[in-house]
């Protein structure tokens, strides 16, 4: 039986060998590589949990507690997300070459992340020739991305009057690759109630930007040379979750609570810091065990001079969601990605008996009972500013609860 480190290296070596030997047929190469990915990721998750790579690797007894550990650690969460995708795609199936190619192109970002996690946190070099995988990018597109990457990596220049910083809704975040690193093309729009497609801005960054909530972003104007002409681009130099206070206030009305959340409140600032550094969602908080939720609530509200408001509404959400009462799915949907237009559209001034006596319009009841074939009330009209639903990506800050 191999050691944990031996399992990681064996899977990595097999992938490297396939990449180096099969260069002419990307479909066949992808089909071969996919079969080793789950072995690699599972061994890395166990390594992260146990910490001693010389121990024998035993999947049956080691993996489940290791996965629970990795889910709670922001720096290892990309591994658990990657593993969840592999479970439903390649774990029990042998795919044809065409779907194998498409999966490898999707998983390439996660392979780069996996390699970086192994280097930064486990101290082992894996997937050393990953850049040799034939992505088949257009040479001009590759050059374009390399120029943008060079601008991103260059030291930022402070413009007159200081950097431009504002709150935006992130509409999408698409990765691209240059020099073995991951960068992002981010589409965003000002975070207010009246936004059209003409307000959208495209920026570039090396930061993992979540599209679940409004965010404060620091922008910098720059330019690259394209065919001898200066092409202006926007760089995102910093990003942090910044849910609009009005979204919390409107959400609290579902429970009959009147709140005055402000961005200057200590409870609000601590929660935004927690969501930024861990890239957890509000739904992750609501789904936590009681002890973990209480610990984070105590940390976030320590030192405030009045009763907490945000965690009170989150506790009210837990009371409904943990018991799977009517209204659970609409609350989960809103907590996963808040948008003020969507939140306001669900409110009505009278309690709804069909939805656990919450102040939610009965027009959202079809979504609560059939979420895969219906919409929450009035959401189709605000789709231009509604962010995509995506999994939360992790970063690491050890000073916050659950963020080590």
XYZ file of C-alpha atoms in Angstrom:
404
model
C 0.000 0.000 0.000
C 1.567 3.349 -1.038
C 2.222 6.270 1.239
C 0.159 9.453 0.879
C 3.050 11.227 -0.821
C 3.644 8.204 -3.026
C 0.020 8.279 -4.171
C 0.277 11.983 -5.047
C 3.534 11.550 -6.940
C 2.337 8.427 -8.776
C -0.785 10.177 -10.070
C 1.186 13.310 -10.966
C 3.882 11.317 -12.769
C 1.259 9.440 -14.791
C -0.320 12.712 -15.906
C 3.075 14.210 -16.767
C 4.022 11.135 -18.795
C 0.822 11.284 -20.829
C 1.274 14.994 -21.545
C 4.874 14.504 -22.675
C 4.186 11.449 -24.878
C 0.827 12.268 -26.481
C 1.017 15.538 -28.386
C -0.909 14.963 -31.602
C -4.310 13.827 -30.250
C -5.792 16.077 -27.564
C -8.913 13.942 -27.207
C -6.955 10.770 -26.491
C -4.633 12.674 -24.132
C -7.596 14.127 -22.235
C -9.195 10.697 -21.927
C -5.997 9.312 -20.402
C -5.390 12.206 -18.002
C -8.925 12.258 -16.597
C -8.600 8.792 -15.094
C -5.806 9.954 -12.744
C -7.318 13.209 -11.522
C -9.492 11.826 -8.744
C -6.612 9.760 -7.330
C -4.438 12.872 -7.259
C -7.002 15.142 -5.619
C -8.079 12.607 -2.985
C -4.498 11.943 -1.919
C -3.833 15.688 -1.642
C -6.933 16.206 0.513
C -5.797 13.413 2.864
C -2.284 14.897 2.949
C -3.706 18.316 3.886
C -5.656 16.781 6.754
C -3.117 14.369 8.212
C -0.024 16.465 7.596
C 2.317 13.462 7.521
C 2.855 12.292 3.916
C 4.801 9.211 5.025
C 1.693 7.508 6.436
C 0.002 4.770 4.460
C -2.810 5.971 2.220
C -6.098 4.297 3.141
C -9.057 5.815 1.334
C -11.761 3.974 3.275
C -10.813 5.405 6.678
C -8.960 8.617 5.829
C -10.855 10.410 3.111
C -14.231 11.337 4.659
C -12.795 13.191 7.690
C -10.149 14.750 5.426
C -12.819 16.089 3.060
C -14.749 17.631 5.953
C -11.532 19.256 7.152
C -10.674 20.644 3.701
C -14.169 22.082 3.211
C -13.725 24.159 6.358
C -10.287 25.467 5.320
C -10.401 28.243 2.755
C -7.006 27.409 1.272
C -8.050 23.806 0.522
C -11.634 24.401 -0.646
C -10.648 24.420 -4.351
C -9.610 20.782 -3.891
C -13.006 19.793 -2.506
C -14.823 21.637 -5.303
C -12.626 19.929 -7.884
C -13.292 16.560 -6.265
C -17.054 17.153 -6.308
C -16.920 17.850 -10.045
C -14.823 14.771 -10.695
C -17.249 12.585 -8.769
C -20.121 13.344 -11.123
C -18.110 13.367 -14.347
C -15.343 10.758 -14.483
C -15.547 8.686 -11.298
C -17.810 5.960 -12.684
C -17.713 6.652 -16.418
C -15.281 6.176 -19.273
C -15.961 9.121 -21.552
C -15.432 9.457 -25.281
C -12.701 11.704 -26.566
C -14.920 14.681 -27.374
C -16.446 15.109 -23.883
C -13.029 14.328 -22.389
C -11.547 17.285 -24.281
C -14.256 19.647 -23.059
C -13.813 18.484 -19.476
C -10.055 18.968 -19.576
C -10.458 22.503 -20.880
C -12.835 23.197 -17.995
C -10.580 21.501 -15.449
C -7.380 23.195 -16.621
C -8.002 26.087 -14.201
C -8.420 23.649 -11.311
C -5.276 21.773 -12.286
C -3.297 25.015 -12.080
C -4.844 25.687 -8.670
C -4.084 22.143 -7.521
C -0.461 22.526 -8.528
C -0.194 25.848 -6.693
C -1.775 24.411 -3.525
C 0.661 21.508 -3.606
C 3.596 23.891 -3.904
C 2.472 26.522 -1.387
C 0.884 24.382 1.330
C 2.191 20.829 0.899
C 5.711 21.628 -0.289
C 5.690 19.292 -3.286
C 6.111 19.994 -7.010
C 3.526 18.261 -9.208
C 2.202 18.580 -12.777
C 5.466 20.210 -13.852
C 4.715 20.122 -17.584
C 1.075 21.192 -17.383
C 1.755 24.160 -19.699
C 2.536 21.628 -22.450
C -1.100 20.499 -22.522
C -2.390 21.569 -25.972
C -4.975 24.259 -25.251
C -4.835 25.197 -28.965
C -5.235 28.911 -28.331
C -5.053 31.357 -31.213
C -1.491 32.819 -31.263
C -2.858 36.374 -31.424
C -5.179 35.689 -28.472
C -2.263 34.251 -26.519
C -0.196 37.361 -27.220
C -3.143 39.561 -26.180
C -3.486 37.708 -22.877
C 0.252 37.859 -22.223
C 0.262 41.633 -22.651
C -2.646 41.996 -20.245
C -0.933 39.683 -17.749
C 2.223 41.803 -17.937
C 0.199 44.904 -17.055
C -1.486 43.120 -14.178
C 1.853 42.011 -12.741
C 3.430 45.468 -13.159
C 3.357 47.694 -10.043
C 0.175 49.719 -9.850
C 0.320 53.472 -10.392
C -1.648 55.685 -7.987
C -3.618 58.154 -10.126
C -4.072 61.808 -9.113
C -6.611 62.014 -6.320
C -6.043 58.397 -5.301
C -7.347 55.118 -6.762
C -10.915 54.861 -8.034
C -12.930 52.680 -5.664
C -16.633 51.912 -5.809
C -19.231 49.195 -5.242
C -20.159 46.971 -8.195
C -22.146 43.876 -9.052
C -19.901 41.242 -10.623
C -21.795 39.699 -13.532
C -19.242 37.142 -14.702
C -15.624 36.111 -14.223
C -13.854 34.163 -16.979
C -10.356 32.731 -16.495
C -7.557 32.961 -19.010
C -3.995 31.693 -18.766
C -0.603 33.245 -19.377
C 2.851 32.086 -18.323
C 1.444 29.252 -16.233
C -0.764 31.507 -14.113
C -4.507 32.179 -13.917
C -5.977 35.587 -14.660
C -9.580 36.715 -14.969
C -11.673 38.766 -17.341
C -14.363 40.247 -15.101
C -17.590 41.866 -16.281
C -19.206 44.161 -13.716
C -21.669 47.032 -13.406
C -22.376 49.745 -10.815
C -24.288 48.372 -7.817
C -27.511 50.311 -7.965
C -31.106 49.495 -8.824
C -31.216 50.928 -12.345
C -28.524 49.340 -14.485
C -28.545 48.488 -18.179
C -26.180 46.583 -20.426
C -24.582 49.901 -21.426
C -23.267 50.313 -17.868
C -21.199 47.137 -18.003
C -17.425 47.356 -17.643
C -14.793 44.733 -18.427
C -11.720 44.571 -16.204
C -8.764 42.231 -15.785
C -7.183 40.899 -12.605
C -5.289 38.040 -10.982
C -7.711 38.017 -8.029
C -10.396 35.347 -7.607
C -13.504 37.487 -7.764
C -16.768 36.042 -6.499
C -19.917 36.958 -8.395
C -22.311 36.162 -5.562
C -22.511 39.603 -3.948
C -21.812 43.255 -4.580
C -18.155 44.112 -4.079
C -15.896 47.090 -3.519
C -13.237 47.138 -6.227
C -10.262 49.400 -6.779
C -9.826 50.140 -10.470
C -6.823 51.374 -12.408
C -6.719 52.534 -16.008
C -3.934 51.185 -18.196
C -3.243 50.318 -21.831
C -1.588 47.706 -24.019
C -0.159 47.919 -27.518
C -2.304 46.197 -30.164
C -1.160 46.441 -33.792
C 0.759 49.609 -32.991
C -2.198 51.295 -31.305
C -2.711 51.919 -27.587
C -5.732 49.978 -26.368
C -7.131 51.139 -22.996
C -7.901 48.459 -20.422
C -9.189 48.461 -16.844
C -7.270 46.628 -14.112
C -8.849 45.486 -10.843
C -6.236 46.020 -8.130
C -8.278 44.982 -5.091
C -11.610 43.358 -4.344
C -13.701 42.761 -1.232
C -17.273 41.671 -0.598
C -19.512 44.660 0.101
C -23.165 43.633 0.235
C -25.397 46.664 -0.033
C -26.939 47.522 3.365
C -30.333 47.997 1.688
C -30.222 44.325 0.653
C -29.889 43.255 4.285
C -32.647 45.658 5.349
C -35.042 44.393 2.677
C -34.186 40.771 3.438
C -34.929 41.298 7.160
C -38.460 42.407 6.289
C -39.318 38.807 5.338
C -39.228 38.005 9.075
C -40.980 41.189 10.190
C -37.705 42.717 11.385
C -36.959 46.417 10.963
C -33.211 46.942 10.637
C -30.909 49.840 9.816
C -27.760 48.096 8.673
C -24.974 50.484 7.707
C -21.616 49.902 6.042
C -19.861 51.604 8.961
C -21.151 49.191 11.605
C -18.627 46.848 13.203
C -20.856 43.802 12.691
C -21.165 44.597 8.981
C -17.433 45.224 8.517
C -16.459 42.007 10.287
C -18.906 39.929 8.261
C -17.705 41.429 4.967
C -14.108 40.719 5.982
C -15.028 37.118 6.788
C -16.852 36.579 3.473
C -13.945 38.127 1.555
C -11.109 36.173 3.102
C -12.861 32.796 3.233
C -15.071 33.297 0.145
C -17.840 31.555 2.028
C -21.402 32.624 1.243
C -24.171 33.649 3.605
C -25.742 30.292 2.801
C -22.594 28.544 4.032
C -23.011 30.392 7.331
C -26.652 29.403 7.615
C -25.833 25.754 6.884
C -23.054 25.569 9.495
C -23.417 23.462 12.639
C -24.709 25.401 15.645
C -21.324 25.561 17.379
C -19.541 26.987 14.305
C -22.280 29.538 13.639
C -22.236 30.666 17.259
C -18.443 31.001 17.220
C -18.470 33.193 14.117
C -21.401 35.242 15.426
C -19.556 35.865 18.686
C -16.406 36.923 16.822
C -18.230 39.220 14.387
C -20.347 40.958 17.039
C -17.663 41.299 19.719
C -17.491 44.929 20.778
C -20.690 46.205 19.159
C -22.717 48.574 21.339
C -26.218 47.470 20.345
C -28.071 44.292 19.476
C -26.780 42.598 16.343
C -29.031 42.844 13.290
C -27.435 40.860 10.482
C -26.853 37.722 12.533
C -30.364 37.987 13.955
C -31.816 37.743 10.454
C -29.381 34.930 9.620
C -30.566 33.066 12.717
C -34.177 33.559 11.580
C -33.160 32.073 8.236
C -31.596 29.085 10.009
C -34.832 28.506 11.923
C -36.668 28.051 8.606
C -33.977 26.362 6.529
C -32.723 23.839 9.083
C -36.250 22.443 9.424
C -36.846 22.576 5.644
C -40.038 24.545 6.174
C -41.963 26.160 3.284
C -39.973 29.143 2.047
C -36.644 27.356 2.476
C -35.665 27.359 -1.177
C -36.430 31.004 -1.822
C -34.397 31.992 1.261
C -31.494 29.777 0.189
C -31.620 31.272 -3.296
C -31.428 34.841 -1.970
C -28.679 34.068 0.534
C -26.540 32.476 -2.172
C -26.408 35.722 -4.149
C -28.089 38.937 -3.024
C -29.416 41.498 -5.477
C -31.582 44.301 -4.163
C -34.062 44.257 -7.046
C -34.629 40.533 -6.601
C -34.907 40.744 -2.800
C -37.444 43.581 -2.958
C -39.509 41.728 -5.547
C -40.164 38.880 -3.077
C -41.653 41.089 -0.322
C -45.306 41.657 0.458
C -46.715 43.530 3.494
C -48.886 40.590 4.611
C -47.768 37.228 5.941
C -48.030 34.280 3.555
C -49.450 31.164 5.215
C -48.155 28.982 2.378
C -44.582 30.130 3.090
C -44.244 29.684 6.867
C -45.967 33.030 7.563
C -43.037 34.913 6.088
C -43.625 38.284 4.448
C -42.962 36.786 1.002
C -45.288 37.055 -1.961
C -47.197 33.859 -2.796
C -46.054 34.346 -6.414
C -42.720 32.857 -5.263
C -44.387 29.686 -4.020
C -43.991 27.846 -7.385
C -40.240 28.408 -7.206
C -40.178 27.150 -3.621
C -41.876 23.908 -4.640
C -40.435 23.512 -8.175
C -37.117 25.417 -8.241
C -35.797 23.785 -11.411
C -38.617 24.867 -13.709
C -39.788 28.227 -12.300
C -38.384 31.601 -11.257
C -38.745 33.633 -8.062
C -41.315 36.391 -8.452
C -40.389 39.124 -10.951
C -36.746 38.063 -11.331
C -36.710 37.736 -15.118
C -37.135 41.487 -15.457
C -33.907 42.225 -13.550
C -31.684 39.630 -15.227
C -29.273 42.248 -16.651
C -27.836 42.903 -13.194
C -28.331 39.495 -11.628
C -24.998 37.769 -10.922
C -24.357 34.160 -11.854
C -24.604 31.537 -9.150
C -21.211 29.966 -8.583
C -19.323 28.050 -5.962
C -17.354 30.063 -3.416
C -13.514 30.152 -3.933
C -11.281 30.151 -1.265
C -8.535 32.358 -0.001
C -6.657 32.055 3.248
C -6.391 34.327 6.266
C -5.607 32.548 9.498
C -6.781 35.343 11.837
C -10.452 34.761 11.031
C -12.552 31.895 12.362
C -12.658 29.072 9.824
C -10.237 30.845 7.486
C -7.037 29.024 8.339
